[in-house]
Coordinates of C-alpha atoms and ligand atoms in Angstrom, one line a residue:
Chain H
X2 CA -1.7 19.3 43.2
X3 CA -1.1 22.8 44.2
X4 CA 0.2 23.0 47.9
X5 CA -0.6 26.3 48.4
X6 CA 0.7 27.9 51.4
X7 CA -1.8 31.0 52.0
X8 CA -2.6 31.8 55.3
X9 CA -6.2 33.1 56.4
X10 CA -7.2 34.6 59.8
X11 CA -10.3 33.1 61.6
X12 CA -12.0 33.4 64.9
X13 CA -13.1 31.2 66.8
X14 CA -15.3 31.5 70.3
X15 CA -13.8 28.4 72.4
X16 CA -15.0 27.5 75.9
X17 CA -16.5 30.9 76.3
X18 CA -12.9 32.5 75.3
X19 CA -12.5 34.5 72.0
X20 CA -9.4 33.7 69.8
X21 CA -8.2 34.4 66.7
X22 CA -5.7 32.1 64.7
X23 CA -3.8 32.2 61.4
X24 CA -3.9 29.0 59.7
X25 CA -3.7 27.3 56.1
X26 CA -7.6 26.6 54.5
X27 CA -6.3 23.4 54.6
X28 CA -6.2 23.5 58.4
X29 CA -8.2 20.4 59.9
X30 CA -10.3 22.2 63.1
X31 CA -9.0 19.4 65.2
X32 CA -5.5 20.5 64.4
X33 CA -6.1 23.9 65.2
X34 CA -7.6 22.9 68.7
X35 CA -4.5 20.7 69.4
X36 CA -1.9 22.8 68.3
X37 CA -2.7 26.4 67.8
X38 CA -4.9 26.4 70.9
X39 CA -3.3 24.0 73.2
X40 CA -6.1 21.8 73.5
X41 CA -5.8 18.6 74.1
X42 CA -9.0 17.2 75.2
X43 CA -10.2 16.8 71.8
X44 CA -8.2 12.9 70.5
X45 CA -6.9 11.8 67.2
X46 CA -8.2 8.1 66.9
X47 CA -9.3 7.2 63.5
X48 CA -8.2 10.7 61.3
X49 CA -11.3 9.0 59.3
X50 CA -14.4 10.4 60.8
X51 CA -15.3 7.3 61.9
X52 CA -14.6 7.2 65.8
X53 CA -16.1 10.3 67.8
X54 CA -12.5 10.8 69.9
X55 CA -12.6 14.2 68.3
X56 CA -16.0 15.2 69.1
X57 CA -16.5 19.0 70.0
X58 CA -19.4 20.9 70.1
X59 CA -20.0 23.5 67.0
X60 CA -22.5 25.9 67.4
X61 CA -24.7 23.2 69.5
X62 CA -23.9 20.8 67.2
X63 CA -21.7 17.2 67.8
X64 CA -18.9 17.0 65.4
X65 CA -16.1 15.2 64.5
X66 CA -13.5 17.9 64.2
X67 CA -11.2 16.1 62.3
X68 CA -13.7 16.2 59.3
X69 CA -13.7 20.1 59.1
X70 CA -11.6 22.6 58.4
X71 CA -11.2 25.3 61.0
X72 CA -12.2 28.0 58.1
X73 CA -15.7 26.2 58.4
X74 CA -16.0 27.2 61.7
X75 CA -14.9 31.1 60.9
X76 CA -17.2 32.9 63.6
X77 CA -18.4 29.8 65.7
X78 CA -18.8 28.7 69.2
X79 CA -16.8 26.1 70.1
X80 CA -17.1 23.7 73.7
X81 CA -14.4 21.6 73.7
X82 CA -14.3 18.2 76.8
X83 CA -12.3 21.5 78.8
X84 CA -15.2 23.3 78.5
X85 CA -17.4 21.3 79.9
X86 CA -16.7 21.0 83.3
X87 CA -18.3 23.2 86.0
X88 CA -15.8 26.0 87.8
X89 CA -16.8 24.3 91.0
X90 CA -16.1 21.0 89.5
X91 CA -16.2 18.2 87.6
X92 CA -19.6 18.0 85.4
X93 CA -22.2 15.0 86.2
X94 CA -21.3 13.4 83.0
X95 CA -17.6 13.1 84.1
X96 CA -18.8 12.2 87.7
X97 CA -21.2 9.5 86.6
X98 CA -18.7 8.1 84.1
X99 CA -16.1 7.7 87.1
X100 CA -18.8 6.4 89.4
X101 CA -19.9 3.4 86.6
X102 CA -16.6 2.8 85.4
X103 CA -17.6 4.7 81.6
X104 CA -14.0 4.7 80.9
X105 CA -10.7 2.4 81.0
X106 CA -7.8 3.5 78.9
X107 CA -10.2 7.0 78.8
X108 CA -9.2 7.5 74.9
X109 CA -12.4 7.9 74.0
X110 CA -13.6 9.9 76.5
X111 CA -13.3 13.1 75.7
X112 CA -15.3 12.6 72.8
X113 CA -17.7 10.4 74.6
X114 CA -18.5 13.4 76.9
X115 CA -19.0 15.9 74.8
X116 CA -21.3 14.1 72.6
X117 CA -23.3 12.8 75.4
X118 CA -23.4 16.7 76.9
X119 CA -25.6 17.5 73.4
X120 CA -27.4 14.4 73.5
X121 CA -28.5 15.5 77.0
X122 CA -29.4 18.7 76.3
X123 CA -31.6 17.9 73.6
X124 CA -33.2 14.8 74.8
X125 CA -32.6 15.5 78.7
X126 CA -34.3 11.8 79.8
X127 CA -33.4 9.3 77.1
X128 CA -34.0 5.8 76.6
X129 CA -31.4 3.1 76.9
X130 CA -31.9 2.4 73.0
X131 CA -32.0 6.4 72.4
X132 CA -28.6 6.8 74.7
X133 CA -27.3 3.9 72.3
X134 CA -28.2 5.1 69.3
X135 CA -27.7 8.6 70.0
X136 CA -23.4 7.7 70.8
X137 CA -23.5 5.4 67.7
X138 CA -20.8 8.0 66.5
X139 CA -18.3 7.1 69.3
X140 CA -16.5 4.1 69.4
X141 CA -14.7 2.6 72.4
X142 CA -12.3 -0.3 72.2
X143 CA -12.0 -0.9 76.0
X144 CA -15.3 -1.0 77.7
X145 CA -17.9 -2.8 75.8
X146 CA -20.2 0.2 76.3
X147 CA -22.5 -1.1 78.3
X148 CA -20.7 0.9 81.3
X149 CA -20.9 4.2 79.1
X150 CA -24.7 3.5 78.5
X151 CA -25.3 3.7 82.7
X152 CA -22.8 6.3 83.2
X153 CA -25.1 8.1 80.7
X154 CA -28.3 7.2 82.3
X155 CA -27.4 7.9 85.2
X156 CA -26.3 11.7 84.3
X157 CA -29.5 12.0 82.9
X158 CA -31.4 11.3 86.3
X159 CA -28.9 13.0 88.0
X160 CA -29.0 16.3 86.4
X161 CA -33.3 15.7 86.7
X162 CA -32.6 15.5 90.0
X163 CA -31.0 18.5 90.2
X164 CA -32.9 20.5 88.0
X165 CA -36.1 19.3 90.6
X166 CA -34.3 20.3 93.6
X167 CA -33.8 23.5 92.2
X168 CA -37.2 24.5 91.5
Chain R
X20 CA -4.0 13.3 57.4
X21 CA -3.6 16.6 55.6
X22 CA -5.7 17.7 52.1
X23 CA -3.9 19.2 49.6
X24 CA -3.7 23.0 49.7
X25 CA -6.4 25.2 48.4
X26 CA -7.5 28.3 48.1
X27 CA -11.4 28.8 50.6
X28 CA -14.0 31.5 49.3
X29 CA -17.0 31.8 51.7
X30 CA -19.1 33.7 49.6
X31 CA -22.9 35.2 50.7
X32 CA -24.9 34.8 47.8
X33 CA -26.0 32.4 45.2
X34 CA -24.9 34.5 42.3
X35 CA -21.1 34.7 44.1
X36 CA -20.8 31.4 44.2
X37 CA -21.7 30.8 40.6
X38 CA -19.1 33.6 39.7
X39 CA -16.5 31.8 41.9
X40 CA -17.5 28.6 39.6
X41 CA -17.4 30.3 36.6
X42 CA -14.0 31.8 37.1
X43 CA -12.4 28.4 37.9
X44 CA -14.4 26.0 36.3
X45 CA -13.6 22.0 37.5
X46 CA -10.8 23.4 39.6
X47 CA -13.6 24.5 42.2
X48 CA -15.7 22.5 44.3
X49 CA -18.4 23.3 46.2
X50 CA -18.4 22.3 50.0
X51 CA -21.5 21.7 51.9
X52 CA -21.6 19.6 55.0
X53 CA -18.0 18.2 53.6
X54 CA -18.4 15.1 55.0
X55 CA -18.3 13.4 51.4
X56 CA -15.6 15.8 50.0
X57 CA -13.3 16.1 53.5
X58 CA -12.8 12.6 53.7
X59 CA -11.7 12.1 49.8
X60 CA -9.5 15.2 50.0
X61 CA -7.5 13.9 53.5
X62 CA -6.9 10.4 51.3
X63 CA -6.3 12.5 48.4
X64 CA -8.5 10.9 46.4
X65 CA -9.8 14.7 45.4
X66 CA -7.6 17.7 44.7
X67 CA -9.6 20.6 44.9
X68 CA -7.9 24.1 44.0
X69 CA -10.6 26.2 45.1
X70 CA -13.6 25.2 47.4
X71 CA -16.6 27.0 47.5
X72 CA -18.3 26.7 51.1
X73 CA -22.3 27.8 50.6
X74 CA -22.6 27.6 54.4
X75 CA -23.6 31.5 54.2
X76 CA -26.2 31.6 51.3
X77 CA -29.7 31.7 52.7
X78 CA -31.0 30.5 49.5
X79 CA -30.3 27.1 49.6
X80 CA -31.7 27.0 53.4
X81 CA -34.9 25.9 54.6
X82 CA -37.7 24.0 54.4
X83 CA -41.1 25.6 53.0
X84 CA -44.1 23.0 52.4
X85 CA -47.2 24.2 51.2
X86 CA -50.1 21.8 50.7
X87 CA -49.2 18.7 49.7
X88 CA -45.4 20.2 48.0
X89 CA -42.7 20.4 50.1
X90 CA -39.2 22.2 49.1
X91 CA -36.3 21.2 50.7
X92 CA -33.0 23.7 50.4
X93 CA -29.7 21.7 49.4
X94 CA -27.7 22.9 52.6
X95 CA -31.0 20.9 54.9
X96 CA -28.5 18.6 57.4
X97 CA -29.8 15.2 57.6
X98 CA -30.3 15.8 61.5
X99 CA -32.5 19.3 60.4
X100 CA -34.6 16.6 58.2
X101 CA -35.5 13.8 61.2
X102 CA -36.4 17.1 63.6
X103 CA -38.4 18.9 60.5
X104 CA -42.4 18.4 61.5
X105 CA -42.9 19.2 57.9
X106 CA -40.9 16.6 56.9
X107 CA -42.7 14.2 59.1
X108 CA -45.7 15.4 57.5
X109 CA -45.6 15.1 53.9
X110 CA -42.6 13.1 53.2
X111 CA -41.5 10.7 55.8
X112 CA -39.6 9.0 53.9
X113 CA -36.8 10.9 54.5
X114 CA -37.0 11.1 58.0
X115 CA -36.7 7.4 58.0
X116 CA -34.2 7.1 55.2
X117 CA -32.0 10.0 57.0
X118 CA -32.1 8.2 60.4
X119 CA -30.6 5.1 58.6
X120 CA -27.7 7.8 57.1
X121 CA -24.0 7.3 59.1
X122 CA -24.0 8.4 62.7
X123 CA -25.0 11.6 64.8
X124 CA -22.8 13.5 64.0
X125 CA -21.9 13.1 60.0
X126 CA -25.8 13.7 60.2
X127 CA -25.2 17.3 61.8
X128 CA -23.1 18.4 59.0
X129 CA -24.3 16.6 55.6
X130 CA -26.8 18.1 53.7
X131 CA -29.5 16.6 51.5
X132 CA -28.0 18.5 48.6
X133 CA -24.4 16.8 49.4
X134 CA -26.2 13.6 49.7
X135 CA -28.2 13.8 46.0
X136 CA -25.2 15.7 44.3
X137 CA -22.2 14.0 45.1
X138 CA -23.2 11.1 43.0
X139 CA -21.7 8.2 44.7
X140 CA -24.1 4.9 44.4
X141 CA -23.9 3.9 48.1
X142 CA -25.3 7.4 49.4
X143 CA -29.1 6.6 50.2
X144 CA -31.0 9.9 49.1
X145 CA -30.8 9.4 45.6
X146 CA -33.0 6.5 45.8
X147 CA -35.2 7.4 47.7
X148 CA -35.4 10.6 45.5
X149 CA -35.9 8.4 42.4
X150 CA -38.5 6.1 44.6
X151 CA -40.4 9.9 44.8
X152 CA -40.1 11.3 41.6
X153 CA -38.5 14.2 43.1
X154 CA -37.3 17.2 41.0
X155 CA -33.7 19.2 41.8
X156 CA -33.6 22.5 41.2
X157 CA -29.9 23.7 39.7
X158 CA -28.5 27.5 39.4
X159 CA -25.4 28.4 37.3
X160 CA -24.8 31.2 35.1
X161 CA -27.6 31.4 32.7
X162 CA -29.9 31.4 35.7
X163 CA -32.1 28.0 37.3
X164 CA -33.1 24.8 35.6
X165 CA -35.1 21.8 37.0
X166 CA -33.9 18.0 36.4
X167 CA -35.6 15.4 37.5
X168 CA -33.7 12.8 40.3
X169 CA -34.7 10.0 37.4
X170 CA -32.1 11.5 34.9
X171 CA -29.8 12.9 37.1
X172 CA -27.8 9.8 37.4
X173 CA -25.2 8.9 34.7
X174 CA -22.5 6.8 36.2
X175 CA -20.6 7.1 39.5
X176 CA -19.3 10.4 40.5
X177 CA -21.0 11.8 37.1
X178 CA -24.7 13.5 37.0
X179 CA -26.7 16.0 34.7
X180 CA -25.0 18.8 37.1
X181 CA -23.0 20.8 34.9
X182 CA -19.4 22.2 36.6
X183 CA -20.7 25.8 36.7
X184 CA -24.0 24.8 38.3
X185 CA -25.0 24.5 42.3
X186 CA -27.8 22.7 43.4
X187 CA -30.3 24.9 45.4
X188 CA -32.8 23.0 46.3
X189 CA -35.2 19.9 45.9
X190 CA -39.1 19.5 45.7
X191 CA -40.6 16.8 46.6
X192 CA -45.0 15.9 46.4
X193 CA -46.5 14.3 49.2
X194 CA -46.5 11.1 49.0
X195 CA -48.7 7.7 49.8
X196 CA -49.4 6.5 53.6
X197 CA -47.5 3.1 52.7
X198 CA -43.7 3.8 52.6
X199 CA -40.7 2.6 54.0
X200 CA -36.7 2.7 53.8
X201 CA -35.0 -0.3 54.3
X202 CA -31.3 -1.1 54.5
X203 CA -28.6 -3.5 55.3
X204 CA -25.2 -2.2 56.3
X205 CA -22.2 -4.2 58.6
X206 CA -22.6 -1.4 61.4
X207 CA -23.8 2.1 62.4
X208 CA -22.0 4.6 59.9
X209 CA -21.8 1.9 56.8
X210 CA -23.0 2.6 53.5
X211 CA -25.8 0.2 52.3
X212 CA -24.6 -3.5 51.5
X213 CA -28.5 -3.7 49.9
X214 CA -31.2 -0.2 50.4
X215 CA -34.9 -0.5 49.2
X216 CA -36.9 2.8 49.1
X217 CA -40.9 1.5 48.3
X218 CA -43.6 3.9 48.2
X219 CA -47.5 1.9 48.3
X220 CA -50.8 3.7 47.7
X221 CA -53.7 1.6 48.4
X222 CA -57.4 1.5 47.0
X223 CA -60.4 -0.7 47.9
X224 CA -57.7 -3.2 49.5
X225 CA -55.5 -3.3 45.4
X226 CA -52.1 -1.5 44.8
X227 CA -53.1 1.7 43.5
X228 CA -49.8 2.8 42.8
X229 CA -46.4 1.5 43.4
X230 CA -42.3 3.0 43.0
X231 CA -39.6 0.9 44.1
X232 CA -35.9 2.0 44.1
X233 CA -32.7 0.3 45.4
X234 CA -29.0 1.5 46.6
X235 CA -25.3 0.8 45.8
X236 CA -26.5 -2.2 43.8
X237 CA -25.1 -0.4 40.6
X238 CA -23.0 2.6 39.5
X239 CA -26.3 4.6 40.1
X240 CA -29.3 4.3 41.7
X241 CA -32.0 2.1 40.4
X242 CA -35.6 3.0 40.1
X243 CA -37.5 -0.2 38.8
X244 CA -41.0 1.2 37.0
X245 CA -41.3 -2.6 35.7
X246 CA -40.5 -4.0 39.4
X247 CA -43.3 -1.1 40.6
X248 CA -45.8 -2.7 38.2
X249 CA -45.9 -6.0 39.0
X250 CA -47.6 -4.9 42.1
X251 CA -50.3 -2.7 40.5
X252 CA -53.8 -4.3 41.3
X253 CA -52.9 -6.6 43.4
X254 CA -53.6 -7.1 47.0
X255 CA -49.6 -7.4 47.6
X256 CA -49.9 -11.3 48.6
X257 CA -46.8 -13.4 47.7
X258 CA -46.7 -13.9 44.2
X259 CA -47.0 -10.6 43.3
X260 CA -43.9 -9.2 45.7
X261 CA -41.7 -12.5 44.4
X262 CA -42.3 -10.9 40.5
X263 CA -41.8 -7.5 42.0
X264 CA -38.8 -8.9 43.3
X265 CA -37.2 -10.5 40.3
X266 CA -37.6 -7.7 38.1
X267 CA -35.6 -5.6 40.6
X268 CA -32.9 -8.7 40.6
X269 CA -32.6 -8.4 37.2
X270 CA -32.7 -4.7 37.0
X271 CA -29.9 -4.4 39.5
X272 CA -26.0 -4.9 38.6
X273 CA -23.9 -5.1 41.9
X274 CA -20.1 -5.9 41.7
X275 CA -17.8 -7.5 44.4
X276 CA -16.4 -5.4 47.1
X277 CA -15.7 -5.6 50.9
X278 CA -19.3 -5.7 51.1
X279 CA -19.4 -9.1 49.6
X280 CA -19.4 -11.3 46.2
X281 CA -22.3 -10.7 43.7
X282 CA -24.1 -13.6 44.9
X283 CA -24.7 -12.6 48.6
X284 CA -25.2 -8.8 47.3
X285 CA -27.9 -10.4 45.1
X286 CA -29.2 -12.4 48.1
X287 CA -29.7 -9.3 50.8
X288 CA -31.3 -7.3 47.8
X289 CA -34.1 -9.6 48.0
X290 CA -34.6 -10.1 51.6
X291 CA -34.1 -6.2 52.1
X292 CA -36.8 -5.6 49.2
X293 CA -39.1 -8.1 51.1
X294 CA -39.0 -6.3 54.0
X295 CA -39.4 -2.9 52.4
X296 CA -42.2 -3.7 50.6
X297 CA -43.6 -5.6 53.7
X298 CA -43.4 -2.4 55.7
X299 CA -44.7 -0.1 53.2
X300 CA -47.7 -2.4 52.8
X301 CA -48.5 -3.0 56.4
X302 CA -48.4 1.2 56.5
X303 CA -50.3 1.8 53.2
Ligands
FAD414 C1 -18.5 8.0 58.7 C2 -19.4 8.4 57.6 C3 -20.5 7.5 57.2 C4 -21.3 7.9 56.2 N1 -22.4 7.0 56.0 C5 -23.3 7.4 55.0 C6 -24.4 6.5 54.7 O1 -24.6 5.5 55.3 N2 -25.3 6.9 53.7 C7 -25.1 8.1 53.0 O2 -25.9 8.4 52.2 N3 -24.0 8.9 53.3 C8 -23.1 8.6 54.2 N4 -22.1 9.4 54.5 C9 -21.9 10.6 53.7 C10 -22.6 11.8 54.3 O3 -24.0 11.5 54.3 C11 -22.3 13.0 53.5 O4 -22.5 14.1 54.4 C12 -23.1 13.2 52.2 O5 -22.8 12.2 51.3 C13 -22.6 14.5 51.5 O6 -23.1 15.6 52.0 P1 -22.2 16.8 52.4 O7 -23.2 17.9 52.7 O8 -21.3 16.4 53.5 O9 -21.5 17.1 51.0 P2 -20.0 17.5 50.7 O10 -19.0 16.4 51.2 O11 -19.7 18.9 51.1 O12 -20.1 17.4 49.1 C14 -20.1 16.1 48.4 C15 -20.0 16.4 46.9 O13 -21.2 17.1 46.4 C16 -20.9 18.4 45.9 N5 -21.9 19.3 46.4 C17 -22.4 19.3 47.7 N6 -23.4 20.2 47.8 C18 -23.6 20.7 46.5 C19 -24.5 21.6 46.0 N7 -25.5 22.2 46.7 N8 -24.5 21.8 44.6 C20 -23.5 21.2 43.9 N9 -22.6 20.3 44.3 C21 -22.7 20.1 45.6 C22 -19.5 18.7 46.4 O14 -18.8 19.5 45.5 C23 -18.9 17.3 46.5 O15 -18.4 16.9 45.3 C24 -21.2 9.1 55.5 C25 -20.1 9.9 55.8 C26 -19.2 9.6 56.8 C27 -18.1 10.5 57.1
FES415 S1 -10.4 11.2 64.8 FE1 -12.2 12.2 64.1 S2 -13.7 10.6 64.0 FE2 -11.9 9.5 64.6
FES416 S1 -11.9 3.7 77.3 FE1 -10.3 3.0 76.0 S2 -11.2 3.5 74.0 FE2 -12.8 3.9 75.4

């Protein structure tokens, strides 16, 4: 095992802001977001790729951060939970899952959000079974789901809503 | 959590990256979605002195169908292959098969060509790949070869890939209206427990044709041509999917795991063949 310690610099576009960071290859992207970047939002559950709590969006794309290295994402666009609210506020998903009770320790949540934010934009009015399938990647261990499920739904009619209202 | 350290070369072109093999031989890896190969390296279950992402080399992107071929790039994510219209087209199969693959977002990042390449029996392409007589196409130093997905498979971990080659990209023929992909896993983002890929072509009401293949019942996939013939010419009624059904029983060779003892493994195989067949017919 050879535990090299060369250092490589990458960029990385996060929430809109351009950074660049030294790190090992070795680097998990998760890591880099926690510790180089000061972003928190972003959750270590599992380390195993198996419960969403690290969910960030990659160049529109959910993923689980801890199952890439931040070399991967050399030149990407990264929206992290932080990102995601609105500079006038909080964004519907966050509203809705306050309003339906989407979260109760809220250690999934972060992820939760972020994934459903992508879910939403590429299927703006889902299905229950499409909402539940489509956050199959994020587990939560405190509210059963079915309250994440509404708080999801009801994002999705909300943000119709608004969309109609401003046409 | 942490890999082992190594050293990353992002290089642009196919040709690079075979130099990059070349140089270090098994001490490089190639990296694709990762989401075979992260995993491994975090338990360090894989040490991996160079890796080799292909993220950047346009030749092993993109789908191109033509007619009734389809070729599929090796770097195609699993979530590129359920949006693909072509896909849906000619083979949807994989559409079906790729839906049934981990979660949202491991479908994102693995690619088809980690899926077929990495070699371990519970991934679910390379049965279905076996189930279509589908052909890989491989590139190392002294240029492409083809191999096809029925003797790619040697053990677990080990396939007709040779260290210095990359796999590029797989081609696929249309195939018959009667398919399905079925599979029986403990929860979302399990691999298979039992996995049936059936293909059916029908004529005047009679089997015409018929390829059955199973998952992580063995070190490797398993394509049953004897299991496929025991439905030829007939009109798929009971007796002839309860033959189909015990050939593939006895063609299969599961051991005991956390997925369960041989016996219950041996059990869902059948019920998960039923169904497949049952679907493929009902479609054929
Ligand atoms: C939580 C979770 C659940 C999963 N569930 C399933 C499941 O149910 N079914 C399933 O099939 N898979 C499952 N997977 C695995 C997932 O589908 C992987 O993405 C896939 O097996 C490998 O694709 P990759 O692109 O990520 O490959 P990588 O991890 O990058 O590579 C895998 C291996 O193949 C080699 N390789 C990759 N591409 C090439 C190439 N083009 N040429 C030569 N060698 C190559 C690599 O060197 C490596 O050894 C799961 C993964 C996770 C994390
Ligand atoms: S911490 Fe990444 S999936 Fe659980
Ligand atoms: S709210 Fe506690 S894990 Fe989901």
């Amino acid at each position: 095992m050879s535990e090299t310690t060369s250092q490589m610099n990458i960029k990385l576009t996060v929430n809109g802001e351009a950074h660049e960071v030294t790190c090992e290859p070795r680097a998990l992207l998760i890591h880099v977001l926690r510790e180089d970047l000061n972003l928190t939002g972003p959750h270590i559950g599992c380390e195993t790729s198996h419960c969403g709590a690290c969910t960030v969006d990659l160049n529109g794309k959910s993923v689980k951060s801890c199952t890439l290295f931040a070399a991967q994402a050399d030149g990407a666009e990264i929206t992290t939970i932080e990102g995601i609210a609105n500079p006038d506020g909080m964004h519907v998903l966050q509203e809705m899952f306050r309003e339906h009770h989407g979260l109760q320790c809220g250690y999934c949540t972060p992820g939760m959000i972020t994934r459903a934010y992508r879910l939403l934009e590429e299927n703006p009015a889902p299905t229950e079974e499409e909402v539940r399938f489509g956050m199959s990647g994020n587990l939560c261990r405190c509210t059963g789901y079915q309250n994440i499920v509404k708080a999801v739904l009801a994002a999705s009619d909300q943000m119709a809503a608004q969309k109609e209202a401003a046409e | 959590m942490i890999p082992g350290g190594f050293e990353y070369h992002r290089p642009d072109s196919l040709a690079a990256a075979v130099g990059v093999l070349r140089e270090y031989g098994d001490d490089a890896r190639v990296l694709a979605g990762g989401h075979s190969l992260i995993p491994m390296m975090k338990l360090r279950m894989a040490d991996v002195e160079h890796l080799i992402d292909v993220q950047d080399i346009a030749e092993m992107k993109g789908i191109c169908a033509e007619g009734d071929k389809i070729a599929i790039g090796a770097m195609t994510s699993q979530h590129e292959l359920i949006d693909s219209p072509e896909i849906a087209r000619v083979v949807p199969i994989l559409s079906e098969a790729a839906l049934q693959i981990a979660d949202p977002q491991v479908r994102y990042c693995g690619t088809i060509g980690g899926n077929v390449a990495n070699g371990d029996p519970g991934n679910d392409m390379p049965g279905v790949m076996q189930c279509l007589d589908a052909t890989f196409l491989l590139h190392g130093p002294d240029g492409p070869r083809e191999v096809a997905a029925r003797d790619f498979y040697e053990a677990a971990y080990t396939t007709a890939r040779d260290d210095e080659e990359i796999l590029t990209a797989i081609r696929i023929s249309a195939h018959a209206p009667g398919y399905a992909y079925e599979k029986q896993k403990r929860k979302i983002g399990d691999y298979a427990t039992a996995a049936a890929a059936v293909l059916i072509e029908k004529r005047d009401g009679l089997v015409a044709n018929a390829s059955i293949a199973m998952t992580n019942l063995s070190d490797v996939p398993v394509w049953s041509e004897a299991a496929g013939a025991d439905l030829f010419g007939t009109d798929c009624g009971p007796e002839a999917v309860a033959a189909a059904v015990d050939t593939m029983l006895g063609d299969i060779d599961p051991t005991e795991d956390n997925r369960g003892p041989v016996e219950f493994k041996q059990h869902v195989a059948g019920i998960i063949l039923r169904r497949a067949i049952a679907r493929a017919w009902s479609r054929a």
